[in-house]
């Protein structure tokens, strides 16, 4: 009993201090205050991480690409802010789902999202699930999942937050968040406008001269409106509408940017994303029902005749019951209706598509030491056969004392990806008979947590092995369209990840240190082209590491973060210097910042000054695309509370 | 006589000196045939990568040199997603995209110059007299097909003298009967430009066009293709009588690849065309009898994916078929004899687009 109480205290201690990082995985945390809570309850053994509040604050003027690129061991293939796609655990851009409420915001035509167009200013939480999560998220969650979260404040009164941020190369962000409520009804309005000229100077390797980047301007704006109503403490209705208009010039390669005949063209993306969810926990069986609508429109070069657009309706119903504290289950049904409007799709081939998901999950805790979870999911797609996706997970508390816990965990899951609309219906090249990509993910890890009055730490070491078959690639056929999608490859991605978050408190100082490292070799195991067998995937670095250190004292905060991205293979054809394939050099980045909180007219004001790429490193994330050197950012934020919050 | 004999060595020496100072021996051949002769495969690579290159194939010695252009230029990578290669008057012209430019090499592929002024998305070129006519898309022609043009480059003054507006995205070019013919890739037409007046007229086609070939009589074959932005039921091979500018269509599902998707045999009796039908769009090479104007029933090649270009060796009639495996992985070159027997398969660079024969 004593051990149990100590464990409970430890759990409470660590949770309270690390809530921004992650909840204790043996503690079932149901954060009613978070609209889009993590899915850890039914995902024992899965690696789920949250970005800390401090890191979110530092990157609030940037995009999801800026945030993940700095603070996580994830690789994003990116240019200087216009386009960024993720390579989660060596998988491709369309193997990661990005979840906002009950919606996966990935484009249904491309299958992926532009991480440079997800503004951090609009969100309160970002959670990452590493590895396959198709059993809980459906198609496309082979490499991992990103969850964009909004905190529920149930504001009682009126609160205004405003931020202005100014940085080198013409970067400006203006944002405001307005909270109005009476404790039961709440309206939260979040608005932002971001622009960057991106007229930085870069050195062109061919002649060693310096040039000014052209054709890389960015202008994004968005509105996220929440309307929430709480019937009682166990019953509420929440609605979020996210409107986004993103425009950027398609950054030219350096060679084009330095030329005298550069043609600059823009790409415009407009999105409407709505998710409304009613949840009732007043009964033995809790239930929730959600409906959503998503409209994605892309216009290339202001040519409305070449519009790429989809409309989708989403509905979900879910019931769950905790029969005892040790055993619970949930089951649900999700439905989606999609209507594409793409200039290159023939209406005879695709008019609309319906998708339905049946899913069930359960958890069981034995001897207070072992937690087991099971997830089952079957999706049905119009004229398409989708594999059944189960996953099982386990967590075992190996050792516990008054200050520390050691846990072992493991997870086995099956995953899949339904080919995108483009894969199946684009022009004459799309192939409706493609197979879905299918993956198996095996994961094991050990976690150590320590919590004392002056020091807390959370260390994780995970190993994973992912086997993805029927990997779809577009390759040339040379006839009637040149490139077609094919189920070409079987790919193995494996690796080891180390994650640590520590806090040290003494004499009023608070020092936070996090360190992440990922070793992720990939291998093409089978391919229609024999010469690719045994090769690593392009744009998948084997080594990624980053660290974040923050000192806090009184109202001052000083932070330093650094990252290392290993070399990446960019082709298999090579050059005279690298006949086996060209490599893009590894690079390191260092950023730092200082912030100060002030009280002016009894209202809090926060000042922050950041230096990005402190060492002014000349590097390329994507081959032949220039990246900015050292830059400076100054931001000013206020948080005006006219009534005290609950 | 003795004097003459005594002077003989002097005269001989003088003759030798004069002979050694003759023009022939004074000019050292910068591009000796034994170094130049061969097949040069232009590997397109792709946008946003460094995979573009030239592979040299010395067919006499059966010797392949990868990255030949880099070897000849101190390892410098072409960078430029080369679209088309053309030889004229001891200069090699390569149409590069990303960045947009025409790269000029000497016959040993040592870089000489680049043309960038008034060159936006160059696609193809043809010479006539001192002028090189360069088909340019002018930008995102798929969004606005009015922006394309022909750049008129003076090979003597080395400047683009003027541009001729030509909407519709000109691709393949040929000169015949004093007229410049341009296959339009975003219009169902072949443009005809009178080279003296620069007046433009059009020959209507049943699909968009990509490539032109001239036969011995000065008439033209044009490939009519269906693309995803311009799907068409009217694909095939067109034959243009350049005297009347009338076109005859021979239906065939043609490849919509760019560059060399057609080639004439050395005796011009056969035309090889890359084409296929149905799904999956597996490639093949069809043979068109230029005398009977019919496609032969038996294809030269069937069921090979990735066929991108075809050329005929002007010396021995061998047929070179280029196989594209992707923009970042090496492609293949299949060599068939003139009587259609597969002779050899060579590994070439990424996304091989066309072959240029030099001698």
mmCIF file of C-alpha atoms in Angstrom, chain B:
data_model
loop_
_atom_site.group_PDB
_atom_site.id
_atom_site.type_symbol
_atom_site.label_atom_id
_atom_site.label_comp_id
_atom_site.label_asym_id
_atom_site.label_seq_id
_atom_site.Cartn_x
_atom_site.Cartn_y
_atom_site.Cartn_z
ATOM 1 C CA UNK B 1 75.621 23.082 -110.759
ATOM 2 C CA UNK B 2 77.934 22.635 -107.763
ATOM 3 C CA UNK B 3 76.607 25.842 -106.407
ATOM 4 C CA UNK B 4 73.124 24.492 -106.758
ATOM 5 C CA UNK B 5 74.110 21.288 -105.008
ATOM 6 C CA UNK B 6 75.704 23.300 -102.244
ATOM 7 C CA UNK B 7 72.572 25.309 -101.960
ATOM 8 C CA UNK B 8 70.358 22.220 -101.932
ATOM 9 C CA UNK B 9 70.454 21.768 -98.181
ATOM 10 C CA UNK B 10 69.541 25.389 -97.818
ATOM 11 C CA UNK B 11 66.618 24.997 -100.208
ATOM 12 C CA UNK B 12 65.518 21.828 -98.494
ATOM 13 C CA UNK B 13 65.695 23.558 -95.177
ATOM 14 C CA UNK B 14 63.742 26.452 -96.584
ATOM 15 C CA UNK B 15 61.133 24.121 -98.037
ATOM 16 C CA UNK B 16 60.894 22.330 -94.719
ATOM 17 C CA UNK B 17 60.551 25.629 -92.920
ATOM 18 C CA UNK B 18 57.914 26.872 -95.289
ATOM 19 C CA UNK B 19 56.099 23.581 -95.098
ATOM 20 C CA UNK B 20 56.197 23.658 -91.337
ATOM 21 C CA UNK B 21 54.708 27.142 -91.428
ATOM 22 C CA UNK B 22 51.809 26.166 -93.650
ATOM 23 C CA UNK B 23 48.287 26.986 -92.497
ATOM 24 C CA UNK B 24 47.343 23.320 -92.243
ATOM 25 C CA UNK B 25 49.954 22.494 -89.701
ATOM 26 C CA UNK B 26 49.750 25.777 -87.860
ATOM 27 C CA UNK B 27 46.154 25.195 -86.777
ATOM 28 C CA UNK B 28 45.974 22.424 -84.225
ATOM 29 C CA UNK B 29 42.720 20.510 -84.422
ATOM 30 C CA UNK B 30 41.052 21.356 -81.110
ATOM 31 C CA UNK B 31 38.379 18.721 -81.559
ATOM 32 C CA UNK B 32 39.963 15.696 -83.192
ATOM 33 C CA UNK B 33 37.502 13.220 -84.592
ATOM 34 C CA UNK B 34 38.855 10.359 -82.547
ATOM 35 C CA UNK B 35 37.958 12.259 -79.389
ATOM 36 C CA UNK B 36 34.645 13.649 -80.575
ATOM 37 C CA UNK B 37 33.116 10.691 -82.348
ATOM 38 C CA UNK B 38 30.449 8.910 -80.353
ATOM 39 C CA UNK B 39 26.932 8.906 -79.027
ATOM 40 C CA UNK B 40 26.170 11.447 -76.327
ATOM 41 C CA UNK B 41 23.239 10.697 -74.095
ATOM 42 C CA UNK B 42 21.639 13.703 -72.484
ATOM 43 C CA UNK B 43 20.396 12.723 -69.020
ATOM 44 C CA UNK B 44 17.683 15.091 -67.889
ATOM 45 C CA UNK B 45 17.822 14.225 -64.200
ATOM 46 C CA UNK B 46 15.064 16.332 -62.755
ATOM 47 C CA UNK B 47 14.128 19.585 -61.130
ATOM 48 C CA UNK B 48 15.623 20.162 -57.706
ATOM 49 C CA UNK B 49 18.380 17.640 -58.067
ATOM 50 C CA UNK B 50 21.909 17.412 -59.404
ATOM 51 C CA UNK B 51 21.312 14.346 -61.553
ATOM 52 C CA UNK B 52 21.645 15.949 -64.984
ATOM 53 C CA UNK B 53 24.652 14.774 -66.971
ATOM 54 C CA UNK B 54 25.952 13.646 -70.335
ATOM 55 C CA UNK B 55 27.010 10.044 -70.851
ATOM 56 C CA UNK B 56 29.376 9.426 -73.729
ATOM 57 C CA UNK B 57 29.231 6.127 -75.566
ATOM 58 C CA UNK B 58 32.094 5.351 -77.918
ATOM 59 C CA UNK B 59 30.337 2.708 -79.994
ATOM 60 C CA UNK B 60 33.467 1.791 -81.916
ATOM 61 C CA UNK B 61 35.348 0.910 -78.752
ATOM 62 C CA UNK B 62 32.215 -0.092 -76.828
ATOM 63 C CA UNK B 63 33.302 2.275 -74.086
ATOM 64 C CA UNK B 64 30.930 4.174 -71.838
ATOM 65 C CA UNK B 65 31.924 7.320 -69.950
ATOM 66 C CA UNK B 66 29.481 8.447 -67.302
ATOM 67 C CA UNK B 67 29.357 12.111 -66.290
ATOM 68 C CA UNK B 68 31.314 13.032 -69.417
ATOM 69 C CA UNK B 69 30.327 16.688 -69.167
ATOM 70 C CA UNK B 70 31.560 16.802 -65.568
ATOM 71 C CA UNK B 71 34.802 15.121 -66.542
ATOM 72 C CA UNK B 72 35.371 17.781 -69.190
ATOM 73 C CA UNK B 73 34.491 20.677 -66.908
ATOM 74 C CA UNK B 74 36.426 20.006 -63.712
ATOM 75 C CA UNK B 75 33.517 18.203 -62.057
ATOM 76 C CA UNK B 76 31.021 21.024 -62.520
ATOM 77 C CA UNK B 77 27.470 19.672 -62.472
ATOM 78 C CA UNK B 78 25.143 20.866 -65.198
ATOM 79 C CA UNK B 79 22.411 21.576 -62.582
ATOM 80 C CA UNK B 80 20.030 22.590 -65.276
ATOM 81 C CA UNK B 81 17.469 19.842 -66.062
ATOM 82 C CA UNK B 82 18.520 19.796 -69.733
ATOM 83 C CA UNK B 83 15.621 19.513 -72.122
ATOM 84 C CA UNK B 84 17.190 19.242 -75.563
ATOM 85 C CA UNK B 85 20.602 18.918 -77.162
ATOM 86 C CA UNK B 86 21.548 20.088 -80.639
ATOM 87 C CA UNK B 87 24.722 20.416 -82.685
ATOM 88 C CA UNK B 88 25.336 23.192 -85.150
ATOM 89 C CA UNK B 89 28.544 24.490 -86.632
ATOM 90 C CA UNK B 90 30.847 22.838 -84.091
ATOM 91 C CA UNK B 91 28.805 24.040 -81.154
ATOM 92 C CA UNK B 92 26.606 21.957 -78.883
ATOM 93 C CA UNK B 93 23.510 23.728 -77.601
ATOM 94 C CA UNK B 94 21.725 22.372 -74.526
ATOM 95 C CA UNK B 95 18.366 23.761 -73.504
ATOM 96 C CA UNK B 96 18.429 23.944 -69.709
ATOM 97 C CA UNK B 97 15.598 24.484 -67.299
ATOM 98 C CA UNK B 98 16.011 25.403 -63.622
ATOM 99 C CA UNK B 99 17.780 27.653 -64.289
ATOM 100 C CA UNK B 100 16.519 28.694 -67.697
ATOM 101 C CA UNK B 101 19.420 28.987 -70.084
ATOM 102 C CA UNK B 102 21.015 27.625 -73.196
ATOM 103 C CA UNK B 103 24.402 26.127 -72.427
ATOM 104 C CA UNK B 104 26.935 26.116 -75.250
ATOM 105 C CA UNK B 105 29.658 23.497 -75.344
ATOM 106 C CA UNK B 106 32.396 22.777 -77.809
ATOM 107 C CA UNK B 107 32.406 19.295 -79.385
ATOM 108 C CA UNK B 108 34.461 18.012 -76.469
ATOM 109 C CA UNK B 109 31.760 19.253 -74.121
ATOM 110 C CA UNK B 110 33.874 21.933 -72.592
ATOM 111 C CA UNK B 111 31.549 24.733 -71.589
ATOM 112 C CA UNK B 112 31.874 27.848 -73.736
ATOM 113 C CA UNK B 113 29.023 30.160 -72.912
ATOM 114 C CA UNK B 114 25.451 30.401 -71.718
ATOM 115 C CA UNK B 115 22.542 32.323 -73.184
ATOM 116 C CA UNK B 116 20.149 33.657 -70.581
ATOM 117 C CA UNK B 117 18.858 36.935 -71.978
ATOM 118 C CA UNK B 118 15.313 36.459 -73.285
ATOM 119 C CA UNK B 119 15.499 32.753 -72.565
ATOM 120 C CA UNK B 120 12.665 31.525 -70.337
ATOM 121 C CA UNK B 121 11.927 27.813 -70.299
ATOM 122 C CA UNK B 122 13.765 26.873 -73.473
ATOM 123 C CA UNK B 123 12.482 23.662 -75.018
ATOM 124 C CA UNK B 124 14.014 23.024 -78.388
ATOM 125 C CA UNK B 125 16.049 24.715 -81.097
ATOM 126 C CA UNK B 126 16.918 24.562 -84.771
ATOM 127 C CA UNK B 127 19.477 26.432 -86.815
ATOM 128 C CA UNK B 128 18.982 28.140 -90.137
ATOM 129 C CA UNK B 129 21.922 30.059 -91.528
ATOM 130 C CA UNK B 130 23.455 32.215 -88.833
ATOM 131 C CA UNK B 131 20.390 31.994 -86.643
ATOM 132 C CA UNK B 132 19.404 29.581 -83.948
ATOM 133 C CA UNK B 133 15.663 29.574 -83.323
ATOM 134 C CA UNK B 134 14.883 28.635 -79.738
ATOM 135 C CA UNK B 135 11.398 27.548 -78.660
ATOM 136 C CA UNK B 136 10.653 29.102 -75.271
ATOM 137 C CA UNK B 137 7.617 28.611 -73.086
ATOM 138 C CA UNK B 138 8.187 31.976 -71.435
ATOM 139 C CA UNK B 139 7.066 30.798 -68.012
ATOM 140 C CA UNK B 140 4.154 28.738 -66.741
ATOM 141 C CA UNK B 141 2.614 28.230 -70.143
ATOM 142 C CA UNK B 142 0.190 25.705 -68.663
ATOM 143 C CA UNK B 143 -1.377 28.616 -66.795
ATOM 144 C CA UNK B 144 -1.151 31.164 -69.608
ATOM 145 C CA UNK B 145 -0.366 29.859 -73.059
ATOM 146 C CA UNK B 146 0.007 33.350 -74.507
ATOM 147 C CA UNK B 147 3.437 33.907 -72.984
ATOM 148 C CA UNK B 148 5.471 31.569 -75.177
ATOM 149 C CA UNK B 149 7.733 32.690 -78.005
ATOM 150 C CA UNK B 150 10.605 31.896 -80.320
ATOM 151 C CA UNK B 151 13.938 33.502 -79.494
ATOM 152 C CA UNK B 152 16.064 34.375 -82.537
ATOM 153 C CA UNK B 153 19.703 33.958 -81.586
ATOM 154 C CA UNK B 154 22.436 35.225 -83.867
ATOM 155 C CA UNK B 155 25.255 32.693 -83.703
ATOM 156 C CA UNK B 156 27.742 35.233 -85.053
ATOM 157 C CA UNK B 157 27.047 38.140 -82.742
ATOM 158 C CA UNK B 158 26.068 35.741 -79.970
ATOM 159 C CA UNK B 159 22.988 37.695 -78.978
ATOM 160 C CA UNK B 160 19.252 37.131 -78.996
ATOM 161 C CA UNK B 161 18.308 39.609 -81.677
ATOM 162 C CA UNK B 162 14.569 39.390 -81.274
ATOM 163 C CA UNK B 163 11.691 37.252 -80.141
ATOM 164 C CA UNK B 164 8.691 36.104 -82.122
ATOM 165 C CA UNK B 165 5.530 35.836 -80.051
ATOM 166 C CA UNK B 166 4.093 32.381 -80.438
ATOM 167 C CA UNK B 167 1.261 31.404 -78.080
ATOM 168 C CA UNK B 168 0.601 27.746 -77.438
ATOM 169 C CA UNK B 169 3.872 26.488 -75.996
ATOM 170 C CA UNK B 170 6.186 25.669 -78.902
ATOM 171 C CA UNK B 171 8.076 22.422 -78.458
ATOM 172 C CA UNK B 172 9.667 20.695 -81.455
ATOM 173 C CA UNK B 173 11.057 22.843 -84.292
ATOM 174 C CA UNK B 174 12.005 22.204 -87.892
ATOM 175 C CA UNK B 175 12.876 24.385 -90.859
ATOM 176 C CA UNK B 176 11.564 23.494 -94.289
ATOM 177 C CA UNK B 177 10.830 25.449 -97.456
ATOM 178 C CA UNK B 178 11.912 28.710 -95.842
ATOM 179 C CA UNK B 179 9.467 28.249 -93.027
ATOM 180 C CA UNK B 180 9.952 27.494 -89.357
ATOM 181 C CA UNK B 181 7.537 24.874 -88.086
ATOM 182 C CA UNK B 182 6.783 24.729 -84.379
ATOM 183 C CA UNK B 183 4.862 21.912 -82.704
ATOM 184 C CA UNK B 184 2.582 23.543 -80.137
ATOM 185 C CA UNK B 185 2.249 21.639 -76.894
ATOM 186 C CA UNK B 186 -0.721 23.609 -75.545
ATOM 187 C CA UNK B 187 -2.715 24.033 -78.745
ATOM 188 C CA UNK B 188 -3.983 21.581 -81.320
ATOM 189 C CA UNK B 189 -1.812 23.102 -83.998
ATOM 190 C CA UNK B 190 1.539 23.349 -85.659
ATOM 191 C CA UNK B 191 2.632 26.938 -86.096
ATOM 192 C CA UNK B 192 4.244 27.944 -89.385
ATOM 193 C CA UNK B 193 6.456 31.012 -89.336
ATOM 194 C CA UNK B 194 7.568 32.542 -92.599
ATOM 195 C CA UNK B 195 11.225 33.195 -91.919
ATOM 196 C CA UNK B 196 11.383 36.234 -94.166
ATOM 197 C CA UNK B 197 8.287 38.039 -92.939
ATOM 198 C CA UNK B 198 7.940 36.268 -89.572
ATOM 199 C CA UNK B 199 4.214 36.002 -90.260
ATOM 200 C CA UNK B 200 2.615 33.141 -88.338
ATOM 201 C CA UNK B 201 0.007 30.764 -89.669
ATOM 202 C CA UNK B 202 -1.287 27.518 -88.228
ATOM 203 C CA UNK B 203 -1.952 23.960 -89.293
ATOM 204 C CA UNK B 204 -4.769 22.536 -87.234
ATOM 205 C CA UNK B 205 -4.156 19.156 -85.654
ATOM 206 C CA UNK B 206 -6.268 16.650 -83.769
ATOM 207 C CA UNK B 207 -4.225 16.832 -80.591
ATOM 208 C CA UNK B 208 -1.463 18.891 -79.066
ATOM 209 C CA UNK B 209 1.934 18.361 -80.660
ATOM 210 C CA UNK B 210 5.384 17.695 -79.335
ATOM 211 C CA UNK B 211 8.028 16.828 -81.867
ATOM 212 C CA UNK B 212 8.902 17.227 -85.544
ATOM 213 C CA UNK B 213 11.027 15.170 -87.915
ATOM 214 C CA UNK B 214 11.981 16.036 -91.483
ATOM 215 C CA UNK B 215 12.207 13.424 -94.223
ATOM 216 C CA UNK B 216 14.283 13.523 -97.405
ATOM 217 C CA UNK B 217 11.590 15.355 -99.331
ATOM 218 C CA UNK B 218 11.479 18.168 -96.796
ATOM 219 C CA UNK B 219 8.120 17.128 -95.443
ATOM 220 C CA UNK B 220 7.520 16.735 -91.731
ATOM 221 C CA UNK B 221 6.287 14.131 -89.308
ATOM 222 C CA UNK B 222 4.688 15.517 -86.166
ATOM 223 C CA UNK B 223 3.743 13.654 -83.007
ATOM 224 C CA UNK B 224 0.186 14.338 -81.843
ATOM 225 C CA UNK B 225 -0.193 13.482 -78.195
ATOM 226 C CA UNK B 226 -2.727 13.455 -75.401
ATOM 227 C CA UNK B 227 -1.498 14.997 -72.173
ATOM 228 C CA UNK B 228 -3.186 15.228 -68.800
ATOM 229 C CA UNK B 229 -3.941 18.876 -69.357
ATOM 230 C CA UNK B 230 -5.029 18.279 -72.929
ATOM 231 C CA UNK B 231 -6.421 14.762 -73.152
ATOM 232 C CA UNK B 232 -7.265 13.865 -76.683
ATOM 233 C CA UNK B 233 -8.707 11.090 -78.780
ATOM 234 C CA UNK B 234 -6.829 12.447 -81.768
ATOM 235 C CA UNK B 235 -3.328 11.286 -80.898
ATOM 236 C CA UNK B 236 -1.169 9.885 -83.611
ATOM 237 C CA UNK B 237 1.412 10.618 -86.221
ATOM 238 C CA UNK B 238 0.875 13.575 -88.508
ATOM 239 C CA UNK B 239 2.520 14.045 -91.898
ATOM 240 C CA UNK B 240 2.783 17.602 -93.150
ATOM 241 C CA UNK B 241 3.319 18.396 -96.781
ATOM 242 C CA UNK B 242 5.433 21.512 -96.440
ATOM 243 C CA UNK B 243 4.559 22.690 -99.922
ATOM 244 C CA UNK B 244 0.850 22.829 -99.156
ATOM 245 C CA UNK B 245 0.961 22.740 -95.354
ATOM 246 C CA UNK B 246 -1.683 20.038 -95.399
ATOM 247 C CA UNK B 247 -1.587 17.347 -92.758
ATOM 248 C CA UNK B 248 -2.497 13.677 -92.841
ATOM 249 C CA UNK B 249 -3.106 11.847 -89.569
ATOM 250 C CA UNK B 250 -2.152 8.250 -88.779
ATOM 251 C CA UNK B 251 -3.747 7.354 -85.416
ATOM 252 C CA UNK B 252 -1.510 5.984 -82.677
ATOM 253 C CA UNK B 253 -1.308 6.507 -78.938
ATOM 254 C CA UNK B 254 1.911 8.461 -78.877
ATOM 255 C CA UNK B 255 4.184 9.013 -75.935
ATOM 256 C CA UNK B 256 3.769 12.389 -74.353
ATOM 257 C CA UNK B 257 7.390 12.464 -73.300
ATOM 258 C CA UNK B 258 9.396 15.350 -74.606
ATOM 259 C CA UNK B 259 12.535 15.320 -76.711
ATOM 260 C CA UNK B 260 13.100 12.447 -79.123
ATOM 261 C CA UNK B 261 10.052 10.220 -79.247
ATOM 262 C CA UNK B 262 10.437 9.638 -82.987
ATOM 263 C CA UNK B 263 13.399 8.755 -85.188
ATOM 264 C CA UNK B 264 13.868 7.952 -88.855
ATOM 265 C CA UNK B 265 15.993 5.083 -90.021
ATOM 266 C CA UNK B 266 19.050 6.064 -91.998
ATOM 267 C CA UNK B 267 17.381 5.207 -95.301
ATOM 268 C CA UNK B 268 14.273 7.088 -94.125
ATOM 269 C CA UNK B 269 12.182 4.042 -94.945
ATOM 270 C CA UNK B 270 11.086 3.544 -91.380
ATOM 271 C CA UNK B 271 9.986 5.854 -88.645
ATOM 272 C CA UNK B 272 10.243 4.602 -85.080
ATOM 273 C CA UNK B 273 7.678 6.079 -82.720
ATOM 274 C CA UNK B 274 7.303 5.576 -78.984
ATOM 275 C CA UNK B 275 3.732 4.774 -78.222
ATOM 276 C CA UNK B 276 1.376 2.528 -76.318
ATOM 277 C CA UNK B 277 -2.254 2.061 -75.523
ATOM 278 C CA UNK B 278 -4.394 0.979 -72.615
ATOM 279 C CA UNK B 279 -3.501 0.809 -68.972
ATOM 280 C CA UNK B 280 -1.036 0.328 -67.494
ATOM 281 C CA UNK B 281 0.673 2.583 -69.997
ATOM 282 C CA UNK B 282 3.487 0.241 -70.793
ATOM 283 C CA UNK B 283 5.692 1.527 -73.517
ATOM 284 C CA UNK B 284 6.606 0.220 -76.871
ATOM 285 C CA UNK B 285 8.184 1.335 -80.091
ATOM 286 C CA UNK B 286 6.040 1.121 -83.178
ATOM 287 C CA UNK B 287 7.471 1.062 -86.676
ATOM 288 C CA UNK B 288 5.903 3.225 -89.371
ATOM 289 C CA UNK B 289 6.607 2.386 -92.993
ATOM 290 C CA UNK B 290 7.170 5.729 -94.648
ATOM 291 C CA UNK B 291 6.485 4.337 -98.082
ATOM 292 C CA UNK B 292 3.175 2.605 -97.417
ATOM 293 C CA UNK B 293 2.299 5.044 -94.634
ATOM 294 C CA UNK B 294 1.222 2.213 -92.382
ATOM 295 C CA UNK B 295 2.320 1.000 -88.999
ATOM 296 C CA UNK B 296 3.890 -2.408 -89.044
ATOM 297 C CA UNK B 297 1.983 -4.955 -87.017
ATOM 298 C CA UNK B 298 5.006 -6.092 -85.106
ATOM 299 C CA UNK B 299 6.398 -3.518 -82.697
ATOM 300 C CA UNK B 300 10.112 -3.031 -82.329
ATOM 301 C CA UNK B 301 9.678 -3.167 -78.569
ATOM 302 C CA UNK B 302 6.665 -4.040 -76.453
ATOM 303 C CA UNK B 303 5.888 -3.875 -72.770
ATOM 304 C CA UNK B 304 8.886 -1.930 -71.583
ATOM 305 C CA UNK B 305 8.194 0.721 -68.999
ATOM 306 C CA UNK B 306 9.977 4.027 -68.998
ATOM 307 C CA UNK B 307 10.798 4.474 -72.673
ATOM 308 C CA UNK B 308 11.722 8.116 -73.075
ATOM 309 C CA UNK B 309 13.728 8.588 -76.224
ATOM 310 C CA UNK B 310 14.747 6.898 -79.440
ATOM 311 C CA UNK B 311 17.538 7.696 -81.894
ATOM 312 C CA UNK B 312 19.241 6.053 -84.859
ATOM 313 C CA UNK B 313 23.000 5.904 -85.201
ATOM 314 C CA UNK B 314 23.677 7.623 -88.535
ATOM 315 C CA UNK B 315 26.767 5.512 -89.120
ATOM 316 C CA UNK B 316 25.507 1.978 -88.685
ATOM 317 C CA UNK B 317 21.747 2.317 -88.332
ATOM 318 C CA UNK B 318 21.614 0.920 -84.789
ATOM 319 C CA UNK B 319 18.575 2.005 -82.851
ATOM 320 C CA UNK B 320 19.172 3.475 -79.389
ATOM 321 C CA UNK B 321 16.219 3.290 -77.018
ATOM 322 C CA UNK B 322 16.446 5.212 -73.750
ATOM 323 C CA UNK B 323 14.725 3.914 -70.619
ATOM 324 C CA UNK B 324 13.891 6.321 -67.824
ATOM 325 C CA UNK B 325 13.793 4.812 -64.324
ATOM 326 C CA UNK B 326 13.162 8.062 -62.507
ATOM 327 C CA UNK B 327 14.707 11.453 -62.003
ATOM 328 C CA UNK B 328 17.240 10.346 -59.405
ATOM 329 C CA UNK B 329 18.217 6.874 -60.522
ATOM 330 C CA UNK B 330 20.239 5.756 -63.512
ATOM 331 C CA UNK B 331 18.458 4.851 -66.687
ATOM 332 C CA UNK B 332 19.256 2.382 -69.445
ATOM 333 C CA UNK B 333 20.062 2.474 -73.111
ATOM 334 C CA UNK B 334 19.026 -0.499 -75.203
ATOM 335 C CA UNK B 335 20.798 -0.839 -78.521
ATOM 336 C CA UNK B 336 19.026 -2.634 -81.358
ATOM 337 C CA UNK B 337 20.511 -3.429 -84.707
ATOM 338 C CA UNK B 338 18.916 -1.964 -87.800
ATOM 339 C CA UNK B 339 17.139 -5.282 -88.271
ATOM 340 C CA UNK B 340 15.637 -4.952 -84.816
ATOM 341 C CA UNK B 341 17.773 -7.399 -82.823
ATOM 342 C CA UNK B 342 18.661 -6.373 -79.292
ATOM 343 C CA UNK B 343 22.451 -5.984 -79.184
ATOM 344 C CA UNK B 344 23.247 -4.581 -75.800
ATOM 345 C CA UNK B 345 21.963 -2.710 -72.764
ATOM 346 C CA UNK B 346 24.009 0.074 -71.189
ATOM 347 C CA UNK B 347 23.550 1.927 -67.922
ATOM 348 C CA UNK B 348 23.330 5.654 -68.529
ATOM 349 C CA UNK B 349 22.486 8.626 -66.322
ATOM 350 C CA UNK B 350 19.227 9.619 -64.655
ATOM 351 C CA UNK B 351 16.207 10.111 -66.873
ATOM 352 C CA UNK B 352 17.974 9.856 -70.244
ATOM 353 C CA UNK B 353 16.153 12.052 -72.735
ATOM 354 C CA UNK B 354 17.913 11.944 -76.068
ATOM 355 C CA UNK B 355 21.041 10.904 -77.909
ATOM 356 C CA UNK B 356 23.243 13.149 -80.023
ATOM 357 C CA UNK B 357 25.655 11.578 -82.475
ATOM 358 C CA UNK B 358 28.881 13.400 -83.246
ATOM 359 C CA UNK B 359 31.658 12.445 -85.569
#
